[in-house]
Amino acid sequence: MRKKVRKNFKIFLPVFFISFLLDQISKFLVVKFLSENGSIHIFRYFSLTCVKNKGLLFGIFGNFDIALPIIMCGFFAFAGILFYILKNPKIPNFYLYALGLVEGGIAGNLADRLRIGAVIDFINFHIWPVFNLADAFIVVGVISIIFTQLRGKNASCMFQNR
């Protein structure tokens, strides 16, 4: 069983660390080169806009002081995913990649909240609230898991460990 759990972490950890580092490096660069609420127009419908988000994903509940509940939920989600990986040695590789993305995104946003009390958002498509790489990693990971679950066992069998 330890061998399978170790295998889980050999897949999960690189995805986790890469997504976390990409998120943190991108936020560092945005803060370094853009003032708060500053914006750089890249394309017609895309800008880099530095925003401090005290709310949830995409700025939801941004006007309320809910920092502690958000941080607690983030810690519980982070711990829950780690517990799931530790207790389930036969997780398909595809799910480990998706969980690594989700966990990296959670850790990236938690690091911001603990360090500055808000999350740095900067990806602005002008038709959607400003977000960051951590948000994108979480959404892609969750949608990947949901899509695979909805497709059923036949679709997910191609992702089974061999």
PDB file of C-alpha atoms in Angstrom:
ATOM      1  CA  MET A   1       0.000   0.000   0.000  1.00  0.00           C
ATOM      2  CA  ARG A   2       2.829   2.438   0.814  1.00  0.00           C
ATOM      3  CA  LYS A   3       4.229   1.881  -2.672  1.00  0.00           C
ATOM      4  CA  LYS A   4       0.915   2.901  -4.282  1.00  0.00           C
ATOM      5  CA  VAL A   5       0.595   5.969  -2.037  1.00  0.00           C
ATOM      6  CA  ARG A   6       4.201   6.893  -2.901  1.00  0.00           C
ATOM      7  CA  LYS A   7       3.288   6.514  -6.596  1.00  0.00           C
ATOM      8  CA  ASN A   8       0.322   8.822  -6.030  1.00  0.00           C
ATOM      9  CA  PHE A   9       2.631  11.505  -4.692  1.00  0.00           C
ATOM     10  CA  LYS A  10       5.153  11.020  -7.520  1.00  0.00           C
ATOM     11  CA  ILE A  11       2.393  12.127  -9.894  1.00  0.00           C
ATOM     12  CA  PHE A  12       0.546  14.578  -7.645  1.00  0.00           C
ATOM     13  CA  LEU A  13       3.465  16.542  -6.149  1.00  0.00           C
ATOM     14  CA  PRO A  14       5.112  17.783  -9.381  1.00  0.00           C
ATOM     15  CA  VAL A  15       1.746  19.033 -10.680  1.00  0.00           C
ATOM     16  CA  PHE A  16       1.042  20.652  -7.316  1.00  0.00           C
ATOM     17  CA  PHE A  17       4.425  22.397  -7.086  1.00  0.00           C
ATOM     18  CA  ILE A  18       4.457  23.541 -10.723  1.00  0.00           C
ATOM     19  CA  SER A  19       0.944  25.010 -10.519  1.00  0.00           C
ATOM     20  CA  PHE A  20       1.702  26.667  -7.164  1.00  0.00           C
ATOM     21  CA  LEU A  21       4.979  28.153  -8.413  1.00  0.00           C
ATOM     22  CA  LEU A  22       3.497  29.382 -11.711  1.00  0.00           C
ATOM     23  CA  ASP A  23       0.728  31.101  -9.772  1.00  0.00           C
ATOM     24  CA  GLN A  24       3.061  32.733  -7.253  1.00  0.00           C
ATOM     25  CA  ILE A  25       5.629  33.832  -9.851  1.00  0.00           C
ATOM     26  CA  SER A  26       2.922  35.329 -12.077  1.00  0.00           C
ATOM     27  CA  LYS A  27       1.462  37.280  -9.135  1.00  0.00           C
ATOM     28  CA  PHE A  28       4.918  38.480  -8.083  1.00  0.00           C
ATOM     29  CA  LEU A  29       5.592  39.797 -11.588  1.00  0.00           C
ATOM     30  CA  VAL A  30       2.196  41.504 -11.827  1.00  0.00           C
ATOM     31  CA  VAL A  31       2.679  43.279  -8.488  1.00  0.00           C
ATOM     32  CA  LYS A  32       6.250  44.234  -9.440  1.00  0.00           C
ATOM     33  CA  PHE A  33       5.334  45.775 -12.809  1.00  0.00           C
ATOM     34  CA  LEU A  34       1.749  47.019 -12.286  1.00  0.00           C
ATOM     35  CA  SER A  35       0.373  49.357  -9.659  1.00  0.00           C
ATOM     36  CA  GLU A  36      -2.802  48.310  -7.876  1.00  0.00           C
ATOM     37  CA  ASN A  37      -5.721  48.709 -10.303  1.00  0.00           C
ATOM     38  CA  GLY A  38      -3.186  49.383 -13.057  1.00  0.00           C
ATOM     39  CA  SER A  39      -3.791  47.724 -16.403  1.00  0.00           C
ATOM     40  CA  ILE A  40      -1.842  46.796 -19.528  1.00  0.00           C
ATOM     41  CA  HIS A  41      -3.913  46.280 -22.663  1.00  0.00           C
ATOM     42  CA  ILE A  42      -2.646  43.203 -24.569  1.00  0.00           C
ATOM     43  CA  PHE A  43      -5.384  42.420 -27.105  1.00  0.00           C
ATOM     44  CA  ARG A  44      -8.822  43.807 -27.845  1.00  0.00           C
ATOM     45  CA  TYR A  45     -10.515  41.621 -25.213  1.00  0.00           C
ATOM     46  CA  PHE A  46      -7.577  40.865 -22.936  1.00  0.00           C
ATOM     47  CA  SER A  47      -5.645  42.926 -20.396  1.00  0.00           C
ATOM     48  CA  LEU A  48      -3.437  42.360 -17.400  1.00  0.00           C
ATOM     49  CA  THR A  49      -5.109  44.222 -14.542  1.00  0.00           C
ATOM     50  CA  CYS A  50      -3.730  44.153 -10.984  1.00  0.00           C
ATOM     51  CA  VAL A  51      -6.592  43.788  -8.498  1.00  0.00           C
ATOM     52  CA  LYS A  52      -6.604  42.797  -4.821  1.00  0.00           C
ATOM     53  CA  ASN A  53      -9.555  40.477  -4.297  1.00  0.00           C
ATOM     54  CA  LYS A  54     -10.781  40.030  -0.720  1.00  0.00           C
ATOM     55  CA  GLY A  55     -13.733  37.909  -1.802  1.00  0.00           C
ATOM     56  CA  LEU A  56     -14.118  34.436  -3.231  1.00  0.00           C
ATOM     57  CA  LEU A  57     -13.503  33.111  -6.725  1.00  0.00           C
ATOM     58  CA  PHE A  58     -13.999  35.895  -9.298  1.00  0.00           C
ATOM     59  CA  GLY A  59     -14.580  38.484  -6.533  1.00  0.00           C
ATOM     60  CA  ILE A  60     -17.832  37.024  -5.185  1.00  0.00           C
ATOM     61  CA  PHE A  61     -18.602  38.490  -1.699  1.00  0.00           C
ATOM     62  CA  GLY A  62     -15.738  40.957  -2.124  1.00  0.00           C
ATOM     63  CA  ASN A  63     -17.536  43.643  -0.096  1.00  0.00           C
ATOM     64  CA  PHE A  64     -17.841  41.517   3.050  1.00  0.00           C
ATOM     65  CA  ASP A  65     -15.196  40.817   5.688  1.00  0.00           C
ATOM     66  CA  ILE A  66     -15.043  37.043   5.340  1.00  0.00           C
ATOM     67  CA  ALA A  67     -11.280  36.469   5.436  1.00  0.00           C
ATOM     68  CA  LEU A  68     -11.250  33.941   8.293  1.00  0.00           C
ATOM     69  CA  PRO A  69     -14.022  31.699   6.895  1.00  0.00           C
ATOM     70  CA  ILE A  70     -12.335  31.735   3.466  1.00  0.00           C
ATOM     71  CA  ILE A  71      -8.969  30.798   4.974  1.00  0.00           C
ATOM     72  CA  MET A  72     -10.537  28.029   7.075  1.00  0.00           C
ATOM     73  CA  CYS A  73     -12.404  26.592   4.070  1.00  0.00           C
ATOM     74  CA  GLY A  74      -9.176  26.694   2.069  1.00  0.00           C
ATOM     75  CA  PHE A  75      -7.269  24.819   4.759  1.00  0.00           C
ATOM     76  CA  PHE A  76     -10.019  22.197   5.072  1.00  0.00           C
ATOM     77  CA  ALA A  77     -10.142  21.693   1.298  1.00  0.00           C
ATOM     78  CA  PHE A  78      -6.345  21.439   1.137  1.00  0.00           C
ATOM     79  CA  ALA A  79      -6.210  18.946   4.019  1.00  0.00           C
ATOM     80  CA  GLY A  80      -9.155  16.956   2.637  1.00  0.00           C
ATOM     81  CA  ILE A  81      -7.467  16.412  -0.716  1.00  0.00           C
ATOM     82  CA  LEU A  82      -4.205  15.324   0.942  1.00  0.00           C
ATOM     83  CA  PHE A  83      -6.134  12.944   3.220  1.00  0.00           C
ATOM     84  CA  TYR A  84      -7.967  11.495   0.202  1.00  0.00           C
ATOM     85  CA  ILE A  85      -4.685  10.856  -1.619  1.00  0.00           C
ATOM     86  CA  LEU A  86      -3.117   9.248   1.462  1.00  0.00           C
ATOM     87  CA  LYS A  87      -6.089   6.977   2.139  1.00  0.00           C
ATOM     88  CA  ASN A  88      -6.765   5.891  -1.456  1.00  0.00           C
ATOM     89  CA  PRO A  89      -3.787   4.100  -2.995  1.00  0.00           C
ATOM     90  CA  LYS A  90      -5.563   3.290  -6.282  1.00  0.00           C
ATOM     91  CA  ILE A  91      -6.379   6.756  -7.579  1.00  0.00           C
ATOM     92  CA  PRO A  92      -6.209   6.904 -11.397  1.00  0.00           C
ATOM     93  CA  ASN A  93      -3.365   9.051 -12.728  1.00  0.00           C
ATOM     94  CA  PHE A  94      -5.752  11.473 -14.432  1.00  0.00           C
ATOM     95  CA  TYR A  95      -7.363  12.326 -11.082  1.00  0.00           C
ATOM     96  CA  LEU A  96      -3.945  12.831  -9.501  1.00  0.00           C
ATOM     97  CA  TYR A  97      -3.089  15.389 -12.193  1.00  0.00           C
ATOM     98  CA  ALA A  98      -6.438  17.141 -11.683  1.00  0.00           C
ATOM     99  CA  LEU A  99      -6.097  17.077  -7.882  1.00  0.00           C
ATOM    100  CA  GLY A 100      -2.570  18.493  -8.209  1.00  0.00           C
ATOM    101  CA  LEU A 101      -3.978  21.436 -10.171  1.00  0.00           C
ATOM    102  CA  VAL A 102      -6.749  22.017  -7.628  1.00  0.00           C
ATOM    103  CA  GLU A 103      -4.374  21.739  -4.671  1.00  0.00           C
ATOM    104  CA  GLY A 104      -1.800  24.044  -6.308  1.00  0.00           C
ATOM    105  CA  GLY A 105      -4.523  26.631  -6.906  1.00  0.00           C
ATOM    106  CA  ILE A 106      -5.815  26.378  -3.346  1.00  0.00           C
ATOM    107  CA  ALA A 107      -2.279  26.757  -1.968  1.00  0.00           C
ATOM    108  CA  GLY A 108      -1.554  29.742  -4.227  1.00  0.00           C
ATOM    109  CA  ASN A 109      -4.623  31.660  -3.126  1.00  0.00           C
ATOM    110  CA  LEU A 110      -4.140  30.670   0.535  1.00  0.00           C
ATOM    111  CA  ALA A 111      -0.553  31.940   0.422  1.00  0.00           C
ATOM    112  CA  ASP A 112      -1.808  35.324  -0.819  1.00  0.00           C
ATOM    113  CA  ARG A 113      -4.530  35.552   1.820  1.00  0.00           C
ATOM    114  CA  LEU A 114      -2.118  34.712   4.618  1.00  0.00           C
ATOM    115  CA  ARG A 115       0.589  37.059   3.314  1.00  0.00           C
ATOM    116  CA  ILE A 116      -1.421  40.153   2.267  1.00  0.00           C
ATOM    117  CA  GLY A 117      -5.027  39.483   3.333  1.00  0.00           C
ATOM    118  CA  ALA A 118      -6.294  39.287  -0.250  1.00  0.00           C
ATOM    119  CA  VAL A 119      -5.671  37.444  -3.508  1.00  0.00           C
ATOM    120  CA  ILE A 120      -3.896  39.108  -6.428  1.00  0.00           C
ATOM    121  CA  ASP A 121      -6.007  38.775  -9.590  1.00  0.00           C
ATOM    122  CA  PHE A 122      -4.735  39.946 -12.968  1.00  0.00           C
ATOM    123  CA  ILE A 123      -6.196  38.001 -15.925  1.00  0.00           C
ATOM    124  CA  ASN A 124      -8.865  40.236 -17.439  1.00  0.00           C
ATOM    125  CA  PHE A 125     -10.937  39.168 -20.457  1.00  0.00           C
ATOM    126  CA  HIS A 126     -13.328  42.147 -20.007  1.00  0.00           C
ATOM    127  CA  ILE A 127     -16.426  39.901 -20.183  1.00  0.00           C
ATOM    128  CA  TRP A 128     -15.652  38.023 -16.981  1.00  0.00           C
ATOM    129  CA  PRO A 129     -14.380  39.098 -13.556  1.00  0.00           C
ATOM    130  CA  VAL A 130     -10.604  39.402 -13.189  1.00  0.00           C
ATOM    131  CA  PHE A 131      -8.969  36.161 -11.987  1.00  0.00           C
ATOM    132  CA  ASN A 132      -5.547  34.533 -11.585  1.00  0.00           C
ATOM    133  CA  LEU A 133      -3.745  31.309 -12.499  1.00  0.00           C
ATOM    134  CA  ALA A 134      -4.723  29.678  -9.189  1.00  0.00           C
ATOM    135  CA  ASP A 135      -8.409  30.207 -10.028  1.00  0.00           C
ATOM    136  CA  ALA A 136      -7.834  28.770 -13.502  1.00  0.00           C
ATOM    137  CA  PHE A 137      -6.025  25.716 -12.098  1.00  0.00           C
ATOM    138  CA  ILE A 138      -8.850  25.061  -9.625  1.00  0.00           C
ATOM    139  CA  VAL A 139     -11.539  25.389 -12.293  1.00  0.00           C
ATOM    140  CA  VAL A 140      -9.686  23.214 -14.844  1.00  0.00           C
ATOM    141  CA  GLY A 141      -8.998  20.535 -12.216  1.00  0.00           C
ATOM    142  CA  VAL A 142     -12.574  20.430 -10.922  1.00  0.00           C
ATOM    143  CA  ILE A 143     -14.112  20.473 -14.412  1.00  0.00           C
ATOM    144  CA  SER A 144     -11.772  17.657 -15.486  1.00  0.00           C
ATOM    145  CA  ILE A 145     -12.883  15.514 -12.555  1.00  0.00           C
ATOM    146  CA  ILE A 146     -16.575  16.293 -13.084  1.00  0.00           C
ATOM    147  CA  PHE A 147     -16.369  15.676 -16.838  1.00  0.00           C
ATOM    148  CA  THR A 148     -14.683  12.317 -16.297  1.00  0.00           C
ATOM    149  CA  GLN A 149     -17.279  11.342 -13.694  1.00  0.00           C
ATOM    150  CA  LEU A 150     -20.156  12.340 -15.968  1.00  0.00           C
ATOM    151  CA  ARG A 151     -18.689  10.388 -18.869  1.00  0.00           C
ATOM    152  CA  GLY A 152     -18.872   7.273 -16.713  1.00  0.00           C
ATOM    153  CA  LYS A 153     -16.604   4.369 -16.049  1.00  0.00           C
ATOM    154  CA  ASN A 154     -16.031   3.532 -19.701  1.00  0.00           C
ATOM    155  CA  ALA A 155     -14.541   6.952 -20.391  1.00  0.00           C
ATOM    156  CA  SER A 156     -12.421   7.065 -17.250  1.00  0.00           C
ATOM    157  CA  CYS A 157     -10.996   3.562 -17.765  1.00  0.00           C
ATOM    158  CA  MET A 158      -8.513   4.994 -20.249  1.00  0.00           C
ATOM    159  CA  PHE A 159      -7.043   6.962 -17.344  1.00  0.00           C
ATOM    160  CA  GLN A 160      -6.687   3.925 -15.084  1.00  0.00           C
ATOM    161  CA  ASN A 161      -3.224   3.048 -13.848  1.00  0.00           C
ATOM    162  CA  ARG A 162      -1.670   0.275 -15.817  1.00  0.00           C
TER     163      ARG A 162
END
